[in-house]
Amino acid sequence: MSDLALERRCRWVARTYPDAVRAEEVLTTLMESSEGRRAPRLGDVLNVLWHALRVRLGSTAPGTRFGRVGDAASIAVVMLGVMQVSAAAALTYRLYEPAGRENPDVFYDGSHHMTLIFYDRSLTYAAAFATLLGAATAAAACLGRVRLARALTAVTAVTGGALVVLAQEWTVDPTFVSGWAMIAAAISVVFALAVLFTGAVARATTLVPTWWWGMSAILCAVVAMPTIDTGRGPGESGRIGVLLLAYAFQVLLLIVLATPLLRTFPYLWAGLTMLLVPAVPFLVIGMDDHNTPTRPGYVVLMTLLMWPVVVGTLAVVLRIRPRPMAGPPGGGDG
Amino acid sequence: MQEPTFLILTALADEARHGYGVMQEVTELSSGRVSLRPGTLYAALDRLVDEGLVAVEREEVVGGRLRRYYRLTGAGATALGEESARLTANAAAARSRLRKAGVTPA
């Protein structure tokens, strides 16, 4: 193996760094530490790749505590609250669904159609496990204060929340699915925007302290438990209590979400939260009036989904900057 | 201060070194016990530069390869001195206790 081949391999590894100068520097170090070898050590390659990934993920906007993914994660966490509330609305809607009623718009009456039951349960379990995974990752993030884990937490939890909602609605009315798909697409767009733009939209949401992640882990786990059961038809004994408990925890989750935000933007966030919380029953009422694509629940939900974007835009316009957060002890993160 | 950080600062105490030079020096200082990998080294250097303990001194192109030399800053020298004093005091305390216990430290 020639030096040229070694250099080619080292260059391939070093190119994973976003900074060209740093990539050249790492290339030199890799070449020097691989002298006399046919290829760089696997451990060195993996180590460089991992650090380059962390650099890419952690490329921060000036004055922010977290990197791009961390910023996006914070936005996604806010989304999680919204999705959890909408899931609660969907659960509540199913409480109103009379068992076995004849309605061409009702896709599943809770007693037949085994294929649909399979889909229903599959989606519900997928959602529940995704949420549980999110909870576990949040717990790890809390303990380890790991930036990447925070991001994964948020993404997983939001995915879980979206799947929960999808699972709730799938069996009730197939036309709902397209509506929820649109919502999921809206979330994806907002999330992508957050990743792409590290400006005030991101800065406005990099305010979630570490203690929150521990609490969110517990809450996510508690919320996920009752949602496992939602694949069955309505009307079972004891079910209403479980669902109401889930609803209560989801509202609590929203309040917990709002708390750290209130700390930094007291008036702005207080106003938005005051708008958000009363919207929940309105959302439920909207859901109850199903089969109408333009029903108010959708409008409210879509508005809520744009919440962080609205706040971010206001932050840009008003030039509001959050307080910098204290770093973890020892400066280690990642 | 973690041991790799301490060793990196120590490696830069007497003269500016480039990445591979720091890696070699750390291995020598620790008698082969600590071996830094490139990613770990640059993660530590980035953090130390951010904290103002280390600074980039110059860049050189040797044989078509870029070398960037790092040096200890004044704050870095102070931090290294304080850490050395702390470790010395801890070591002295440990030796004293061992002697009282009738154990001869190595």
XYZ file of C-alpha atoms in Angstrom:
440
model
C 0.000 0.000 0.000
C 1.520 3.296 -1.042
C 1.577 6.516 0.943
C -0.830 7.851 -1.631
C -3.368 5.201 -0.752
C -2.893 5.877 2.945
C -3.362 9.586 2.335
C -6.501 8.920 0.315
C -7.991 6.937 3.160
C -7.002 9.473 5.775
C -8.345 12.304 3.649
C -11.665 10.509 3.324
C -11.923 10.354 7.114
C -10.716 13.910 7.683
C -13.230 15.304 5.196
C -16.000 14.511 7.659
C -15.012 17.703 9.480
C -17.023 20.713 8.321
C -14.064 23.060 8.689
C -11.625 22.654 5.785
C -8.605 23.877 7.756
C -9.375 21.547 10.629
C -9.863 18.723 8.119
C -6.362 19.367 6.738
C -4.973 19.484 10.260
C -6.640 16.207 11.195
C -5.405 14.696 7.935
C -1.837 15.569 8.893
C -2.236 14.117 12.377
C -3.881 10.969 11.043
C -1.112 10.536 8.473
C 1.612 11.049 11.066
C 0.042 8.730 13.585
C -0.478 6.104 10.852
C 3.107 6.228 9.630
C 4.351 2.824 8.562
C 0.862 1.429 8.395
C -1.282 0.537 5.428
C -4.290 2.390 6.752
C -5.209 4.478 9.783
C -6.173 2.527 12.880
C -9.840 1.663 13.013
C -10.088 3.152 16.494
C -8.610 6.426 15.227
C -10.989 6.474 12.271
C -14.041 5.877 14.443
C -12.806 8.424 16.967
C -12.343 11.066 14.268
C -15.713 10.276 12.677
C -17.457 10.546 16.027
C -15.821 13.852 16.873
C -16.534 15.225 13.393
C -20.170 14.265 13.816
C -20.286 16.040 17.145
C -18.718 19.114 15.601
C -21.291 19.093 12.823
C -24.191 18.581 15.198
C -22.853 21.050 17.701
C -22.067 23.921 15.386
C -23.719 26.594 17.453
C -25.267 29.882 16.661
C -23.453 32.682 18.486
C -24.487 32.965 22.099
C -26.432 29.726 22.235
C -25.916 26.935 24.656
C -26.657 24.055 22.314
C -25.896 23.184 18.736
C -28.214 23.114 15.779
C -29.652 19.774 16.649
C -30.014 20.833 20.237
C -31.911 23.894 19.088
C -34.115 21.814 16.879
C -34.595 19.394 19.737
C -35.853 22.151 21.940
C -38.372 23.126 19.309
C -39.334 19.514 18.937
C -39.875 19.271 22.661
C -42.370 22.066 22.446
C -43.977 20.133 19.609
C -44.140 17.130 21.869
C -46.294 19.051 24.287
C -48.608 20.048 21.485
C -48.803 16.518 20.165
C -49.450 15.127 23.608
C -52.307 17.530 24.106
C -53.731 16.653 20.716
C -53.393 12.986 21.604
C -55.353 13.693 24.745
C -57.983 15.367 22.617
C -58.150 12.337 20.400
C -58.511 10.070 23.414
C -61.285 12.208 24.745
C -62.965 12.105 21.382
C -62.995 8.341 21.516
C -64.750 8.497 24.861
C -67.623 10.191 23.098
C -67.753 7.562 20.388
C -70.833 5.364 21.011
C -69.898 1.699 20.757
C -71.180 -0.062 17.672
C -73.024 2.841 16.129
C -73.849 2.674 12.436
C -72.178 5.434 10.543
C -70.566 5.167 7.109
C -67.887 7.607 8.222
C -66.883 5.467 11.156
C -64.318 3.043 9.856
C -64.106 0.791 12.858
C -66.805 0.206 15.452
C -64.635 -1.588 17.955
C -65.919 -5.112 17.492
C -65.096 -6.365 13.961
C -62.595 -5.938 11.112
C -59.616 -7.844 12.408
C -57.263 -6.325 9.827
C -58.041 -2.869 11.091
C -57.637 -4.044 14.638
C -54.193 -5.287 13.654
C -53.244 -1.936 12.133
C -54.741 -0.131 15.070
C -52.836 -2.105 17.621
C -49.630 -2.063 15.597
C -49.688 1.704 15.302
C -50.612 2.139 18.906
C -47.860 -0.114 20.137
C -45.363 1.510 17.782
C -46.368 4.876 19.178
C -46.173 3.698 22.736
C -42.753 2.148 22.289
C -41.483 5.226 20.489
C -42.675 7.353 23.366
C -41.117 5.000 25.873
C -37.886 5.074 23.926
C -38.060 8.842 24.025
C -38.582 8.679 27.757
C -35.604 6.380 28.189
C -33.424 8.635 26.073
C -34.592 11.638 28.041
C -33.591 9.891 31.233
C -30.171 9.133 29.749
C -29.864 12.738 28.608
C -30.749 13.940 32.065
C -28.197 11.711 33.727
C -25.442 12.155 31.194
C -26.233 15.674 30.054
C -25.533 14.477 26.564
C -26.374 16.889 23.783
C -26.959 14.296 21.096
C -29.172 12.279 23.393
C -31.297 15.350 23.976
C -31.801 15.682 20.275
C -32.667 12.037 19.870
C -35.042 12.335 22.776
C -36.944 15.120 21.202
C -37.117 13.525 17.773
C -38.195 10.192 19.173
C -40.707 11.695 21.506
C -42.268 13.815 18.811
C -42.414 10.854 16.468
C -44.029 8.909 19.260
C -46.533 11.638 19.908
C -47.418 11.878 16.224
C -47.842 8.128 16.002
C -50.040 8.102 19.080
C -52.347 10.603 17.481
C -52.319 8.753 14.198
C -53.126 5.533 15.994
C -56.033 7.119 17.786
C -57.608 8.420 14.634
C -56.802 5.633 12.204
C -59.575 3.381 13.357
C -62.172 6.071 13.755
C -62.181 7.669 10.366
C -59.725 7.046 7.536
C -60.119 10.621 6.304
C -58.521 11.754 9.531
C -55.306 10.057 8.529
C -54.632 12.475 5.716
C -55.268 15.339 8.098
C -52.818 13.975 10.609
C -50.345 13.269 7.833
C -50.507 16.941 6.957
C -49.857 17.806 10.563
C -46.918 15.412 10.653
C -45.595 17.070 7.501
C -46.000 20.473 9.142
C -43.977 19.259 12.110
C -41.284 17.970 9.803
C -41.112 21.295 8.008
C -40.850 23.232 11.244
C -38.206 20.842 12.511
C -36.250 21.114 9.271
C -36.460 24.898 9.434
C -35.075 24.789 12.931
C -32.173 22.642 11.788
C -31.429 24.810 8.792
C -31.738 28.164 10.473
C -29.868 28.691 13.694
C -31.214 32.145 14.219
C -33.699 33.445 16.701
C -36.192 30.644 16.076
C -33.643 28.310 17.534
C -32.406 30.721 20.186
C -35.916 31.285 21.429
C -36.251 27.643 22.341
C -32.843 26.764 23.750
C -34.074 27.288 27.225
C -34.870 23.851 28.486
C -32.777 23.115 31.568
C -31.451 19.700 32.438
C -33.872 19.076 35.268
C -36.703 19.322 32.764
C -35.438 16.301 30.899
C -35.700 14.114 33.959
C -39.237 15.218 34.569
C -40.137 14.775 30.923
C -38.756 11.250 31.036
C -41.073 10.373 33.892
C -44.027 12.086 32.289
C -43.421 10.494 28.899
C -43.287 7.075 30.504
C -46.471 7.689 32.443
C -48.218 9.025 29.368
C -47.083 6.134 27.220
C -48.476 3.505 29.556
C -52.178 4.258 29.155
C -51.831 4.920 25.434
C -50.734 1.311 24.954
C -54.269 0.359 25.756
C -56.026 2.604 23.279
C -56.153 0.094 20.467
C -59.328 -1.392 21.829
C -62.794 -0.109 21.318
C -64.375 2.343 23.692
C -66.690 1.547 26.524
C -64.576 -0.868 28.530
C -64.822 -0.650 32.259
C -62.062 1.286 33.926
C -60.957 2.748 30.645
C -62.357 6.198 31.171
C -60.382 6.645 34.370
C -57.153 5.597 32.683
C -57.723 7.926 29.784
C -58.589 10.823 32.038
C -55.402 10.127 33.953
C -53.479 10.184 30.687
C -55.153 13.432 29.787
C -54.256 14.937 33.144
C -50.619 13.968 32.748
C -50.526 15.350 29.251
C -51.843 18.689 30.420
C -49.271 18.585 33.202
C -46.608 17.907 30.615
C -47.653 21.014 28.765
C -47.448 23.071 31.925
C -43.998 21.683 32.653
C -43.018 22.551 29.116
C -44.175 26.093 29.533
C -42.422 26.688 32.862
C -38.805 27.096 31.725
C -39.959 29.209 28.832
C -41.875 31.459 31.154
C -38.704 32.045 33.107
C -37.046 33.812 30.228
C -39.899 35.373 28.317
C -42.356 35.928 31.155
C -44.845 38.107 29.379
C -44.573 36.634 25.918
C -44.752 33.028 27.024
C -47.379 33.699 29.644
C -49.593 35.189 26.992
C -49.075 32.302 24.619
C -49.637 29.725 27.318
C -52.796 31.445 28.386
C -53.936 31.168 24.797
C -52.826 27.571 24.543
C -54.394 26.047 27.630
C -57.961 27.241 26.982
C -57.552 25.958 23.439
C -57.489 22.364 24.677
C -61.226 21.990 25.374
C -61.915 23.863 22.170
C -59.750 21.350 20.406
C -61.700 18.504 21.971
C -64.990 20.036 20.888
C -63.572 20.465 17.425
C -62.533 16.841 17.307
C -65.957 15.717 18.357
C -67.408 17.366 15.315
C -65.588 14.961 13.033
C -65.884 14.371 9.295
C -65.464 18.064 8.598
C -62.029 18.838 7.201
C -62.257 22.488 8.194
C -63.457 21.876 11.701
C -62.101 24.268 14.308
C -59.951 21.639 15.964
C -57.712 21.473 12.934
C -57.378 25.220 12.763
C -56.477 25.432 16.414
C -54.066 22.527 16.145
C -52.311 23.932 13.125
C -52.031 27.253 14.916
C -50.516 25.556 17.912
C -48.040 23.713 15.745
C -46.782 27.015 14.439
C -46.357 28.278 17.988
C -42.560 28.107 18.146
C -42.284 29.671 14.724
C -44.466 32.561 15.791
C -42.411 33.022 18.936
C -39.187 32.787 16.992
C -40.371 35.368 14.502
C -41.360 37.676 17.332
C -37.925 37.132 18.856
C -36.351 38.213 15.585
C -38.570 41.242 15.214
C -38.280 42.330 18.826
C -34.583 41.328 19.032
C -35.226 39.271 22.150
C -32.357 37.084 23.244
C -32.559 34.384 25.883
C -30.243 34.346 28.841
C -27.246 32.084 28.284
C -27.557 28.813 30.133
C -24.920 27.545 32.500
C -22.817 24.766 31.056
C -22.467 21.330 32.632
C -19.749 20.878 35.224
C -16.337 20.296 33.728
C -17.340 21.566 30.347
C -17.850 18.066 28.987
C -20.823 17.443 26.783
C -21.751 15.615 23.740
C -9.234 18.713 35.596
C -9.169 15.350 33.861
C -5.880 13.586 33.341
C -5.780 13.909 29.517
C -6.445 17.648 29.832
C -3.707 17.952 32.435
C -1.291 16.070 30.220
C -2.148 18.142 27.134
C -1.515 21.349 29.066
C 1.716 19.879 30.400
C 2.795 18.901 26.892
C 2.334 22.483 25.776
C 3.997 24.022 28.830
C 7.539 24.240 27.480
C 6.927 24.809 23.789
C 4.242 25.036 21.119
C 3.398 21.721 19.507
C 1.257 20.484 16.661
C -1.435 17.809 17.022
C 0.717 14.734 16.529
C 3.463 16.290 18.650
C 1.011 16.690 21.522
C -0.125 13.082 21.118
C 3.467 11.829 21.270
C 4.336 14.042 24.216
C 1.280 12.922 26.186
C 2.216 9.280 25.608
C 5.749 9.978 26.787
C 4.689 12.025 29.810
C 2.364 9.273 30.967
C 4.895 6.537 30.211
C 2.565 5.091 27.611
C -0.379 4.890 30.004
C -2.420 7.592 28.227
C -2.688 7.419 24.466
C -4.792 10.128 22.869
C -6.702 9.474 19.678
C -6.973 12.278 17.093
C -10.675 12.962 17.635
C -10.245 13.058 21.389
C -7.222 15.342 21.082
C -9.002 17.844 18.864
C -12.123 17.773 21.002
C -9.961 18.611 24.013
C -8.003 21.264 22.111
C -11.227 22.898 20.897
C -12.532 23.024 24.443
C -9.255 24.364 25.817
C -9.119 27.034 23.104
C -12.706 28.019 23.939
C -11.764 28.249 27.602
C -8.744 30.407 26.765
C -6.219 27.951 28.201
C -4.651 27.148 24.848
C -4.239 29.223 21.694
C -3.221 28.561 18.119
C 0.270 29.944 17.679
C 1.006 29.409 13.993
C 0.360 27.249 10.991
C 2.983 25.588 8.861
C 2.881 23.577 5.682
C 5.451 20.799 5.857
C 5.713 18.432 2.935
C 2.377 19.622 1.624
C 0.668 18.933 4.955
C -0.819 21.508 7.251
C 0.472 21.671 10.794
C -1.131 23.916 13.330
C 0.858 24.656 16.454
C -0.812 25.218 19.812
C 0.653 27.002 22.812
C -0.273 27.446 26.430
C -1.772 30.835 27.280
C -1.192 32.728 30.509
C -4.518 31.482 31.827
C -3.544 27.976 30.800
C -0.243 28.213 32.662
C -2.066 29.454 35.759
C -4.610 26.645 35.557
C -1.862 24.066 35.079
C 0.089 25.501 38.015
C -2.951 25.408 40.286
C -3.784 21.867 39.262
C -0.188 20.790 39.830
C -0.253 22.331 43.301
C -3.516 20.574 44.072
C -2.198 17.221 42.907
C 1.044 17.735 44.838
C -0.874 18.545 48.012
C -3.103 15.512 47.546
C -0.114 13.282 46.903
C 1.675 14.650 49.985
C -1.402 14.009 52.110
C -1.669 10.478 50.787
C 1.988 9.762 51.439
C 1.753 11.180 54.937
C -1.253 8.989 55.758
C 0.430 5.932 54.306
C 3.564 6.550 56.385
C 1.434 6.870 59.510
C -0.124 3.559 58.636
C 3.308 2.035 58.335
C 3.160 1.643 54.583
C 6.084 2.908 52.560
C 4.842 4.690 49.407
C 6.382 3.575 46.145
